[in-house]
Coordinates of C-alpha atoms in Angstrom, one line a residue:
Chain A
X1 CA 3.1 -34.8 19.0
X2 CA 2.8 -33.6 15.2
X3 CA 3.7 -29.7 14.7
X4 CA 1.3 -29.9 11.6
X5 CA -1.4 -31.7 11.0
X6 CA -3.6 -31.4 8.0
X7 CA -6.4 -33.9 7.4
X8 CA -8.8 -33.3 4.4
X9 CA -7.9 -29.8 3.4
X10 CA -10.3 -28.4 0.3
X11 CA -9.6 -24.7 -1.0
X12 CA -12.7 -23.7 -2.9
X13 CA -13.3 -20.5 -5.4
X14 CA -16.1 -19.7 -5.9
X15 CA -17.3 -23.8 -5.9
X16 CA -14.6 -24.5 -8.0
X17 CA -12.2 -26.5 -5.8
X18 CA -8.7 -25.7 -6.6
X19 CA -7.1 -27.8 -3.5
X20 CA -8.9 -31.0 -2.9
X21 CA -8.6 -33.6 0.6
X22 CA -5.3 -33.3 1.4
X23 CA -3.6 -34.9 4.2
X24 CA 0.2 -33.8 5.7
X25 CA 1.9 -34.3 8.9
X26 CA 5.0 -32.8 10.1
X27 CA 6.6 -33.9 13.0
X28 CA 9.4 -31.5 15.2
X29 CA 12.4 -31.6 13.2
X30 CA 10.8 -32.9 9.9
X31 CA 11.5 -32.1 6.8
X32 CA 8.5 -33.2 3.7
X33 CA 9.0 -31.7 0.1
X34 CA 5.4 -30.8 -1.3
X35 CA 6.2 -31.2 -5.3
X36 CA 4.1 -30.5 -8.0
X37 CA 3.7 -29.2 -11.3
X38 CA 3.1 -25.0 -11.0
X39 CA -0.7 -24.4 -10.5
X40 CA -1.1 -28.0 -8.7
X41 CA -2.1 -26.9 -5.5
X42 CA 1.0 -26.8 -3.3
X43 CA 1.0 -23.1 -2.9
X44 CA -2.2 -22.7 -1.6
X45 CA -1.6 -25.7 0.5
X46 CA 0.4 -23.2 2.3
X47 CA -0.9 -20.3 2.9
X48 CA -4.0 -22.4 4.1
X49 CA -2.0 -24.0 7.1
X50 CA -1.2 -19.9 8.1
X51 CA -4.4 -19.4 7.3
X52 CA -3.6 -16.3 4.6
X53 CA -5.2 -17.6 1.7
X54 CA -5.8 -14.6 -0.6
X55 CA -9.6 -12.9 -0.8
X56 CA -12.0 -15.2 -2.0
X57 CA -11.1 -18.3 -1.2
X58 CA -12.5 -20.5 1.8
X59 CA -10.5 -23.7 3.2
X60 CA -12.5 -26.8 4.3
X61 CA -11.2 -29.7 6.2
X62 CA -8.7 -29.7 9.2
X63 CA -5.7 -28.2 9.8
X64 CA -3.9 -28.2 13.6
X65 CA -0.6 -25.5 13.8
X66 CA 0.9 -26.8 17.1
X67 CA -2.2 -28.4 18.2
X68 CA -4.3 -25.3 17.4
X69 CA -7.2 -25.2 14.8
X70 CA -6.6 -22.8 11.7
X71 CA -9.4 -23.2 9.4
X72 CA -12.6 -21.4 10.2
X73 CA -10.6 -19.3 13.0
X74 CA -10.8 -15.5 13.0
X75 CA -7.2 -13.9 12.0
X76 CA -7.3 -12.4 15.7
X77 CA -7.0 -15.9 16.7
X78 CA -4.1 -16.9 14.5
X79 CA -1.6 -13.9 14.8
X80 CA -0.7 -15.6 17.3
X81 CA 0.2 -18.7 15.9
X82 CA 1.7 -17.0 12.7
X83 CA 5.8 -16.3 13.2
X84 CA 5.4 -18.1 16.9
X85 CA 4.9 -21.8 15.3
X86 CA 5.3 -21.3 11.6
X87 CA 6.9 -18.7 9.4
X88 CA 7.6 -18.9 5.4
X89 CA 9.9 -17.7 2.7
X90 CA 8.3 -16.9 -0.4
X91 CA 9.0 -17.5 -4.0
X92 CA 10.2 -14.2 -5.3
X93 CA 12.5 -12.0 -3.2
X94 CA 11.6 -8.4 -5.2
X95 CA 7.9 -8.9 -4.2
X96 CA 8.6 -10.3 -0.6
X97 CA 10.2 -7.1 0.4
X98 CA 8.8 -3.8 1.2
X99 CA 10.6 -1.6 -1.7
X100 CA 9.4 1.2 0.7
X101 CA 11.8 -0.1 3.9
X102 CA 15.2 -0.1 5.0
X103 CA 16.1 -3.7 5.2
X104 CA 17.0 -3.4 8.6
X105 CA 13.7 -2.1 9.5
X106 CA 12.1 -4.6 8.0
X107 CA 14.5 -7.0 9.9
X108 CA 13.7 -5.4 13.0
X109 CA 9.8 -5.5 13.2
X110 CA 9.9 -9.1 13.6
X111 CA 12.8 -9.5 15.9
X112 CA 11.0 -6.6 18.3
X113 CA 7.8 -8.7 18.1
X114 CA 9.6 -11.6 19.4
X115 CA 11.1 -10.0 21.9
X116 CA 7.7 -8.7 22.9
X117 CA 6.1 -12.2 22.7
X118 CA 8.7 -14.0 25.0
X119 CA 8.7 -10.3 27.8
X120 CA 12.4 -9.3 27.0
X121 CA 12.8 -5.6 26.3
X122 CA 14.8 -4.5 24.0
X123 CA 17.3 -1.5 24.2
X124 CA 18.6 0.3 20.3
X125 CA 21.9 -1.7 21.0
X126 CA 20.1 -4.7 21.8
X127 CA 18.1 -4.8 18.6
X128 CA 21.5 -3.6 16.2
X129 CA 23.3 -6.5 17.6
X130 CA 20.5 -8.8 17.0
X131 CA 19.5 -7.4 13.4
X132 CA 23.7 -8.3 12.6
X133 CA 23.2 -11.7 14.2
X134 CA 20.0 -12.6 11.7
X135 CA 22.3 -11.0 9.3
X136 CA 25.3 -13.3 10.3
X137 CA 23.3 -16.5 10.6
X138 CA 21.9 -16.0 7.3
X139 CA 25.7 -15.9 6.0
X140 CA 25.6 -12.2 4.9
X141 CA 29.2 -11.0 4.7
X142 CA 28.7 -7.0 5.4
X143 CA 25.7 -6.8 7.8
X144 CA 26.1 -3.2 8.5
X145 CA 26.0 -1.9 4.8
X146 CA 22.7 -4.5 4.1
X147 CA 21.0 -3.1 7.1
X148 CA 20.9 0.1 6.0
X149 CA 20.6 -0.6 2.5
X150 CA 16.7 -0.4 0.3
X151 CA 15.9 -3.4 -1.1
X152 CA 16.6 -2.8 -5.0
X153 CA 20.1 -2.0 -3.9
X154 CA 21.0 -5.7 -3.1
X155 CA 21.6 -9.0 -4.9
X156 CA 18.4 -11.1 -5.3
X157 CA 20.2 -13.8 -4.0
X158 CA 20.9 -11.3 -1.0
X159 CA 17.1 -10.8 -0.7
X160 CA 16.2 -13.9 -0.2
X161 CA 18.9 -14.0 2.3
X162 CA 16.7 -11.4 4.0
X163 CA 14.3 -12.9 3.7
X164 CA 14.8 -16.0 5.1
X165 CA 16.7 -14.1 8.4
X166 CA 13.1 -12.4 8.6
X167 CA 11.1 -15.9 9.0
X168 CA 13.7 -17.1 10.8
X169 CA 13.7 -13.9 13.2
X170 CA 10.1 -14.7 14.2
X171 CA 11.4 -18.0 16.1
X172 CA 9.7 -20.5 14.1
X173 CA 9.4 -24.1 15.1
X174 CA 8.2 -25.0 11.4
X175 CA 9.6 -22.8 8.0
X176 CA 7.4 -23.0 5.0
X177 CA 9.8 -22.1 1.9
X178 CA 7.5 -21.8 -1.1
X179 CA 10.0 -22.2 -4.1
X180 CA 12.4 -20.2 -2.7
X181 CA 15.3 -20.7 -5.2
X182 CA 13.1 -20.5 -8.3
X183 CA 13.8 -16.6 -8.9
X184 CA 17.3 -17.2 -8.4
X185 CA 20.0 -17.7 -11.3
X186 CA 21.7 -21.5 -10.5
X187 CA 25.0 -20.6 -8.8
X188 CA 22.6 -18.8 -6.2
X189 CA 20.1 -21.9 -6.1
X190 CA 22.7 -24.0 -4.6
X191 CA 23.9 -21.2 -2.4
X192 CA 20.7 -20.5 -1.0
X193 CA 19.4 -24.4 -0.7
X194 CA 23.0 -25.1 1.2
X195 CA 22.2 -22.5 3.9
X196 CA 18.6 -23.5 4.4
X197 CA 19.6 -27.3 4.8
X198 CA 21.9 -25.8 7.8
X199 CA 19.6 -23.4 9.4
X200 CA 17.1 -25.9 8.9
X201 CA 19.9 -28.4 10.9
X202 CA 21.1 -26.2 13.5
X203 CA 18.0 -24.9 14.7
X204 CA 16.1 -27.9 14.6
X205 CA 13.2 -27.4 12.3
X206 CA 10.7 -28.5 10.5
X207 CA 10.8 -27.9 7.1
X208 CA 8.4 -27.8 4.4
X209 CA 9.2 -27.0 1.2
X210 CA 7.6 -26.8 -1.9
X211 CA 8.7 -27.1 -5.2
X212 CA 8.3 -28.1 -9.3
X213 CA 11.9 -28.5 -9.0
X214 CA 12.6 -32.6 -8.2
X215 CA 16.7 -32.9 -7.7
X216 CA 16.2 -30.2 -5.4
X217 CA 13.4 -31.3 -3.0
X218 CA 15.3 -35.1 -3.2
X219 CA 18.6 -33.3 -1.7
X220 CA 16.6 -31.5 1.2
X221 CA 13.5 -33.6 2.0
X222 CA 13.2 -36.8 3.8
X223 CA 9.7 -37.7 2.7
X224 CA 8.0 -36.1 -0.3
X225 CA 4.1 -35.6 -1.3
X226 CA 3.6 -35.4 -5.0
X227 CA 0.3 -33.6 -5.8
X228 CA -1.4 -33.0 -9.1
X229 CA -4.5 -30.8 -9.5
X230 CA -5.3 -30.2 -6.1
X231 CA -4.6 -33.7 -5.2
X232 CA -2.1 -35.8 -3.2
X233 CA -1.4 -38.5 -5.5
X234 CA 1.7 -40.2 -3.8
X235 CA 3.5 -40.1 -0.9
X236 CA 6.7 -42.0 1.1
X237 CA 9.8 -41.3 1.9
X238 CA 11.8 -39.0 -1.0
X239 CA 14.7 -42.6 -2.0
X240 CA 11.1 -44.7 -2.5
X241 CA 9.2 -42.0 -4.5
X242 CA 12.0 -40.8 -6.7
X243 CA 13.3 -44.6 -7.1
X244 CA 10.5 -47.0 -7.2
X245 CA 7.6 -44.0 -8.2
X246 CA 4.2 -45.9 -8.2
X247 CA 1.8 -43.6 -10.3
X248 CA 2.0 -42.9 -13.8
X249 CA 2.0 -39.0 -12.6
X250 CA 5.2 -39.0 -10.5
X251 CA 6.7 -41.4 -12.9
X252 CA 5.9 -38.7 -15.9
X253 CA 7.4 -36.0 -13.5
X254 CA 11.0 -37.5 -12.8
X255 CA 11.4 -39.2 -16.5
X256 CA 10.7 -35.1 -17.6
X257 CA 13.1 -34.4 -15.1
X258 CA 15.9 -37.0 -16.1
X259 CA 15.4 -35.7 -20.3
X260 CA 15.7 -32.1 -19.0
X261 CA 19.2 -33.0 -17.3
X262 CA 19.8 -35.2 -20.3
X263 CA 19.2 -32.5 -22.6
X264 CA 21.3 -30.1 -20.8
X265 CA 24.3 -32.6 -21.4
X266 CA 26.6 -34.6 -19.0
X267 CA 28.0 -32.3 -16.1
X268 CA 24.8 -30.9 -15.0
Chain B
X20 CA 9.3 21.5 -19.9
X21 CA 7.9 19.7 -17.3
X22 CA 10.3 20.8 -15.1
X23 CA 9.3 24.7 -15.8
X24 CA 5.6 23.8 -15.5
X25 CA 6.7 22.2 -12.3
X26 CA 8.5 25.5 -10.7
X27 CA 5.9 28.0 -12.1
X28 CA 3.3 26.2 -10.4
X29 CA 5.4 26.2 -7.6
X30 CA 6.3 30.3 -7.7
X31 CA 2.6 30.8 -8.4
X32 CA 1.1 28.8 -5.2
X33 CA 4.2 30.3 -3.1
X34 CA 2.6 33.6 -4.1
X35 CA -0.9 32.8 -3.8
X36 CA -0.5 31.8 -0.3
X37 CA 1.8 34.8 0.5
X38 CA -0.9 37.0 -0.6
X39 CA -3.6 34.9 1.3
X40 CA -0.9 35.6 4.5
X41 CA -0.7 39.0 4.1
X42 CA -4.2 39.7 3.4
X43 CA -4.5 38.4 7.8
X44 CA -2.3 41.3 8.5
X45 CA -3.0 44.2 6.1
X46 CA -4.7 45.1 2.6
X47 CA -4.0 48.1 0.3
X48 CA -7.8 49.0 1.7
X49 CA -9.6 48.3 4.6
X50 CA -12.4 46.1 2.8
X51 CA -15.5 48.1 4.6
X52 CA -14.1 51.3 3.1
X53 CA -16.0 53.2 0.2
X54 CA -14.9 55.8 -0.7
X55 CA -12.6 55.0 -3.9
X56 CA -16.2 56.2 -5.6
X57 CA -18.5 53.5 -7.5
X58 CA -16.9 51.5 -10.0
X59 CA -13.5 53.4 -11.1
X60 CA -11.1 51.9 -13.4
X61 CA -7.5 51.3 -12.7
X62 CA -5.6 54.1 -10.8
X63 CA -2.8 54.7 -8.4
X64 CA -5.0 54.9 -5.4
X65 CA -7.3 51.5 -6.6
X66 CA -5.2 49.1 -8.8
X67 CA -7.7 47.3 -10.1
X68 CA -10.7 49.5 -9.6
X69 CA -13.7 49.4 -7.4
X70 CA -17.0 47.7 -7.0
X71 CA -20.4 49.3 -7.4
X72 CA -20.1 50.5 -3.0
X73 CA -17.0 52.2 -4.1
X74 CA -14.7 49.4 -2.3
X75 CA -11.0 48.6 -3.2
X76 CA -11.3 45.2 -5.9
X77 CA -7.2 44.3 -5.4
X78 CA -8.3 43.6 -1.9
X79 CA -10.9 41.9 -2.0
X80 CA -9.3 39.7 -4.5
X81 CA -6.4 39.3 -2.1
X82 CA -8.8 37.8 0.9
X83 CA -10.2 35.7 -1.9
X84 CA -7.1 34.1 -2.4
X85 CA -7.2 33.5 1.3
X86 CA -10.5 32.2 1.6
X87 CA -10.0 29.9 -1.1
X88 CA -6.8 28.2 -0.1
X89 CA -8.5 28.0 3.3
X90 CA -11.5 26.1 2.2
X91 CA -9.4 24.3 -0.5
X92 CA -6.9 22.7 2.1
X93 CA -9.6 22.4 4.8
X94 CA -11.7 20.4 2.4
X95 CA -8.6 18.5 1.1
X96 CA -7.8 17.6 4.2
X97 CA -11.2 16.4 5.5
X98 CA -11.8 14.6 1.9
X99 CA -8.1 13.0 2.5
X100 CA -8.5 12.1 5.9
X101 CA -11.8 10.3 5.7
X102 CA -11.0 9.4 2.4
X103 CA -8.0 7.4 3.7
X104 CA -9.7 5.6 6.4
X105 CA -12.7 4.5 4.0
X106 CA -10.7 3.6 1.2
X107 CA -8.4 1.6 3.8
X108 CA -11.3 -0.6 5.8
X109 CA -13.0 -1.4 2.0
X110 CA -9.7 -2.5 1.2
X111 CA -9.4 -4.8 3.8
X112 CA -12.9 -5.5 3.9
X113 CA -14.4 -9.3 3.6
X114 CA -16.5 -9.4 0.3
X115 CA -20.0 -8.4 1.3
X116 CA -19.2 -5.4 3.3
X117 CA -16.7 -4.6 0.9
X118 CA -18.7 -4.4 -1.8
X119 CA -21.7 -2.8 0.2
X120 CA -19.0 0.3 0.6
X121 CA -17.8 -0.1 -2.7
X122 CA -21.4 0.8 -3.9
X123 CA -21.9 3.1 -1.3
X124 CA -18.9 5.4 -2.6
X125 CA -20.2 4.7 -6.7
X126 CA -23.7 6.8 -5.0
X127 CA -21.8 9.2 -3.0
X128 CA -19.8 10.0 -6.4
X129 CA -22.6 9.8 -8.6
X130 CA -24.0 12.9 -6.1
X131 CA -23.4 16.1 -7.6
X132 CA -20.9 18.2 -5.3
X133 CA -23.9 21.5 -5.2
X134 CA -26.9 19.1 -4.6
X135 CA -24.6 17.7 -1.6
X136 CA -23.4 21.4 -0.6
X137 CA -27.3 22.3 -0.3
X138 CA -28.2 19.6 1.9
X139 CA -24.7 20.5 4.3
X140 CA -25.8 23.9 4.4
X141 CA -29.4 23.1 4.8
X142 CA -28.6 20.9 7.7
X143 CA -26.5 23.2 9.1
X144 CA -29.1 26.2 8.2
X145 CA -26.1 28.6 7.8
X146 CA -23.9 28.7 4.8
X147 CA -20.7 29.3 6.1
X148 CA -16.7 28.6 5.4
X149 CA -16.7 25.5 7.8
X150 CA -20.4 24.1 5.6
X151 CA -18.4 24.9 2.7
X152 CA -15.0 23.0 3.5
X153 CA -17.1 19.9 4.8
X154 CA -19.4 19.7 1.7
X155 CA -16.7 20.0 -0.6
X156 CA -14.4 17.4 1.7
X157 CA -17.3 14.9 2.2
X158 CA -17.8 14.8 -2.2
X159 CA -13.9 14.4 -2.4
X160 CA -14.0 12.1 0.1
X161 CA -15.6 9.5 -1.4
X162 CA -13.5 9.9 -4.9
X163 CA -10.5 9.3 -2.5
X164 CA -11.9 6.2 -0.7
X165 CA -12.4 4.8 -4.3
X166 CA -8.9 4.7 -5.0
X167 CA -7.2 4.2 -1.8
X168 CA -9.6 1.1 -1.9
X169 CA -7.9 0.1 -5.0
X170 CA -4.6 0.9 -4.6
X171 CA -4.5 -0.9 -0.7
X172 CA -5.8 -4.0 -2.1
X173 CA -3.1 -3.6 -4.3
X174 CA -0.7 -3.7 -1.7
X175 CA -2.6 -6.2 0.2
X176 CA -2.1 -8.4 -2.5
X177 CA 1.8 -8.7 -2.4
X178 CA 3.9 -10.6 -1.0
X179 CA 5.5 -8.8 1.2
X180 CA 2.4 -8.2 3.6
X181 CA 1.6 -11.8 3.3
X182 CA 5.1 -12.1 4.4
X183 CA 4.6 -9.8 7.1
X184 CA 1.1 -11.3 8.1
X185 CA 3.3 -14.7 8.3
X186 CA 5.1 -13.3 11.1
X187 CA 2.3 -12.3 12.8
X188 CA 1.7 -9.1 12.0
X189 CA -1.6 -7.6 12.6
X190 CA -3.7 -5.7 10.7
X191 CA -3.1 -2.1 12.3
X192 CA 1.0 -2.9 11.7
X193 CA 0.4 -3.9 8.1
X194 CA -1.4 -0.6 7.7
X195 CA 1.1 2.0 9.2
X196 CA 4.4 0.2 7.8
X197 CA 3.1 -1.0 4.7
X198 CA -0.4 0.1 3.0
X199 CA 0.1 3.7 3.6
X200 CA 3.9 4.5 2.5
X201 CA 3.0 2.5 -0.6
X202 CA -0.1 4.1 -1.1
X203 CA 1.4 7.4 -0.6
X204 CA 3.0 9.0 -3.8
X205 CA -0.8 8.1 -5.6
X206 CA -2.4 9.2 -2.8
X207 CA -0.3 12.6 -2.7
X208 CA -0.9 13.0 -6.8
X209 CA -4.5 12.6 -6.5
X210 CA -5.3 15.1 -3.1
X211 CA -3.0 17.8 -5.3
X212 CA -5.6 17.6 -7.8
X213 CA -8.5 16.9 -6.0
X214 CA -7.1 20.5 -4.1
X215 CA -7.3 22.2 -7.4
X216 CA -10.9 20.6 -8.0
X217 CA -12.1 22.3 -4.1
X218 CA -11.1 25.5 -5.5
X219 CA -13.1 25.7 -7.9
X220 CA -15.7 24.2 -6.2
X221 CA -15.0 26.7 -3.6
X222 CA -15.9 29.7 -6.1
X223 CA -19.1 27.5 -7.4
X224 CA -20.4 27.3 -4.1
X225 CA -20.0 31.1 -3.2
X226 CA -21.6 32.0 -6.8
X227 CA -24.3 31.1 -5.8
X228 CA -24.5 32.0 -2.9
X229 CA -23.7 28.7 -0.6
X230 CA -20.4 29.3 0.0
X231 CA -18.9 31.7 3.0
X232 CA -21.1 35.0 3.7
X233 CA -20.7 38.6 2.4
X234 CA -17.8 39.9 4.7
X235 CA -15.4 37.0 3.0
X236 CA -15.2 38.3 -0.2
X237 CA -14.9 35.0 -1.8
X238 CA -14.1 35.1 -5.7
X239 CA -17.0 33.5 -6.4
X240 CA -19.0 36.0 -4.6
X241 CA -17.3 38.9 -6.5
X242 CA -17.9 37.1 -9.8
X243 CA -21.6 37.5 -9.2
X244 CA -21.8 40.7 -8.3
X245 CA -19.5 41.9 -10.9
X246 CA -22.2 39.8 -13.4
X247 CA -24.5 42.8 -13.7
X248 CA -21.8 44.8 -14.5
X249 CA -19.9 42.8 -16.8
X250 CA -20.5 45.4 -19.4
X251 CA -19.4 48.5 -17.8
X252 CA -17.0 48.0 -15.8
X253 CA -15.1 44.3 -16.9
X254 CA -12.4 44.0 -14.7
X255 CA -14.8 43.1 -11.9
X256 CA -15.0 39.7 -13.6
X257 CA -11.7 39.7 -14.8
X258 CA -9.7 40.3 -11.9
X259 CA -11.6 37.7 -9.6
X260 CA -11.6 34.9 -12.5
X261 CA -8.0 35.6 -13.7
X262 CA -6.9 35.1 -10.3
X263 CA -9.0 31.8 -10.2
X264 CA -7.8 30.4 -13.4
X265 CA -4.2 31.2 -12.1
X266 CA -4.4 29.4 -8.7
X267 CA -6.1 26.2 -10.2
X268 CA -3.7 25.8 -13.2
X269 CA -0.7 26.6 -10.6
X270 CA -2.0 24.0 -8.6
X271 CA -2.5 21.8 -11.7
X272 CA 1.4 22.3 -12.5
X273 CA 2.2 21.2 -9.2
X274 CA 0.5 18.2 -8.8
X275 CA 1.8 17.0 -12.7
X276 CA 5.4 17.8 -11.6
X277 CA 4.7 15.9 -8.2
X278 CA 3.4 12.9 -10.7
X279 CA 6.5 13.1 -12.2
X280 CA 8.9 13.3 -9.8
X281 CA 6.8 10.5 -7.6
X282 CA 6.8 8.2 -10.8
X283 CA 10.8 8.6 -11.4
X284 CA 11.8 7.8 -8.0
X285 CA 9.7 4.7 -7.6
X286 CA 11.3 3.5 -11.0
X287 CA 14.9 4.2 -8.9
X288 CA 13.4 2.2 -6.6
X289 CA 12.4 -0.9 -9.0

């Protein structure tokens, strides 16, 4: 059975479409890198399958979250589905945090939601030991200092660190990263990109992840979907479309990509 | 110099309200005596003089102060509250009942605050403190909804309340933990002057003769009937409008210096 299932998915503003018919699936334990130049749809791609597009935007098609229909749902009827089947990591970790909240408060809201959803209670020790365990699993050295810590006090690569514990904290089956490395300097990139691949591993998740960044979706991805003004214009497993690329699109996407590591010299 | 404005404001609204405090316990004069004689100047006995019945002016410019702090908070508080809770439910607000408020609020505002005192007081066919505080609450409110309705949509709008949405977060949780601490320090700024605003509405209201009844010697009240005798005996208007003029521009000081000290730590905070 497929965790996500989009078929024909059109995001409209104001009758201009900015997403048009596209089709995903994403199986239990799947991982499909959604690449794209910026402003080509794979964003909004997203937040339709969570059904959180921003105000003024309407989504068309099908989408099925665990079997569930999204679009044309009321939100009452997808809180549920939000955190329980999918959660996401976001782009930049500055604007995905609360500058208002303690990390670990932040932290805690979804792990006591959780806890809610699958009838555990939750005693103040039970929820410190499990804010250091999203902490730990997230490979945050001092959990104690971060949970207490504001979020301009810590790294950005720290942040998203956070940020990723938080999605993961909800007990997701499938994570939606949306760019997640692309506010990050390089050394952090790879960092961040290594820890997702093993979270992704370990807990046995689907991933799907979106970037404009191609070496990085082919070293996490096992298929890809390339789309290009709202459209899907290839698809396959990430060796065949990064190898053997069969539209002029794709193939203009990787040769930019090969002249931009050309350019920055051999040992990149 | 900020910083002096800041603390003056602050000693001068610390005083104001002491005065309003005391004024529940004891005045130099019982306000229903008359016999400091009709219109005296400045003495020993009377401070700053008497009205035309011969009654001590220092205190009934001391319950002034009381009466309008009273209706100034009460009205801030009633504009905040409802306010809030407009400006909030626009903000999240699909688009045609949001902008079916959105309009709703541009009318409420474009209502002058008197013309909707009036109607209060007609409907509630006594003028008293309580018409007062809700006709003056009911005008703010609507300048309040306008930009909480703003500034939540704002917030709606970032990333973090997506984020939290993603983990299922409804909409009453993205409202406590995250829409109204962020809204807060603007929020705060804007009721501090909005409360120096219902002050002086306060005293507009009671000129003429809308605001709370004779026994609350409001200073609007004892501006008009020191009108007549503006010539002869001056410090009837002075006193009550000096005293005015003080609380507003205190109030004015403090609600800069909370601007301030609101704008630095959220730069900290960036």
């Amino acid at each position: 059975m497929t965790l996500l299932q989009v078929q024909g998915l059109s995001v409209q503003a104001r009758g201009r479409a900015l997403v048009e018919d596209v089709d995903l699936t994403l199986a239990p334990g799947e991982r499909l890198g959604l690449v794209g130049e910026s402003g080509s749809g794979k964003s909004l791609t997203a937040l339709a399958v969570l059904g959180l597009l921003p105000p003024g935007l309407t989504a068309s098609g099908r989408v099925l979250l665990d079997g569930r229909p999204v679009i044309g749902q009321p939100d009452r009827a997808l809180v549920p589905l939000r955190g329980a089947v999918a959660a996401m990591v976001f782009q930049d970790p500055r604007m995905a945090l609360d500058p208002l909240m303690r990390l670990g408060d932040q932290l805690a809201v979804p792990l006591r939601r959780r806890a809610a959803r699958e009838g555990r209670s939750m005693s103040r020790q039970d929820l410190r030991a499990a804010q250091v365990a999203a902490l730990e699993r997230v490979a945050i050295a001092e959990p104690a200092r971060i949970l207490d810590a504001w979020p301009h006090q810590v790294s950005g690569g720290q942040r998203q660190r956070v940020a990723i514990a938080m999605a993961l904290a909800c007990g997701p089956r499938l994570l939606i990263a949306d760019e997640p490395t692309t506010a990050l300097d390089v050394s952090t990139q790879a960092e961040v990109m290594a820890l997702l691949d093993r979270l992704v591993r370990d807990e046995g998740l689907a991933l799907l992840f979106i970037s404009h960044d191609l070496p990085v979706v082919a070293g996490i991805a096992d298929r890809v979907t390339v789309m290009a003004r709202g459209r899907v214009v290839e698809e396959g497993p990430t060796a065949q479309v990064f190898h053997a690329p069969a539209q002029p699109y794709t193939q203009g996407l990787i040769a930019a990509a090969r002249r931009l590591d050309a350019a920055l010299g051999p040992g990149e | 110099m900020r910083r002096l404005t800041f603390r003056l404001g602050l000693v001068l609204l610390g005083l104001a309200f002491a005065v309003a405090l005391t004024t529940l316990v004891w005045t130099p004069w019982p306000v229903e005596d008359m016999s400091g004689g009709r219109l005296a100047g400045p003495s020993w006995a009377h401070w700053a003089g008497t009205d035309r019945l011969g009654r001590d002016s220092l205190s009934q410019v001391m319950i002034g102060a009381r009466i309008a702090l009273m209706v100034g908070l009460g009205a801030t508080l009633v504009g905040g509250l409802i306010g809030t809770v407009a400006g909030v439910l626009a903000g999240f607000a699909q688009r045609g009942l949001d902008d079916a408020l959105a309009a709703a609020l541009d009318i409420l505002i474009a209502f002058p605050t008197l013309l909707l005192a009036m109607l209060v007081v007609a409907a509630s066919e006594t003028a008293s403190l309580g018409t007062a505080i809700l006709a003056i609450g009911l005008a703010m409110s609507a300048i309040i909804a306008r930009l909480v309705r703003v500034v939540s949509k704002r917030v709606l709008a970032q990333d973090y309340v997506t984020a939290a949405r993603c983990c299922g977060a409804g909409w009453l949780r993205i409202v406590l933990t995250h829409v109204l601490p962020n809204i807060a320090p603007t929020l705060l700024v804007a009721l501090a002057l909005q409360f120096g605003l219902a002050v002086i509405a306060e005293a507009s209201l009671s000129y003429l003769g809308l605001g709370a009844p004779p026994p609350n010697a409001s200073w609007g009240q004892l501006l008009q009937q020191a009108q007549a005798t503006v010539y002869t005996a001056p410090l009837g208007v002075l006193v009550p409008g000096g005293a005015l003029v003080l609380l507003v521009l205190a109030i004015n000081f403090v609600a800069d210096g909370l601007r301030d000290l609101l704008d630095d730590s959220a730069e900290v905070r960036e």
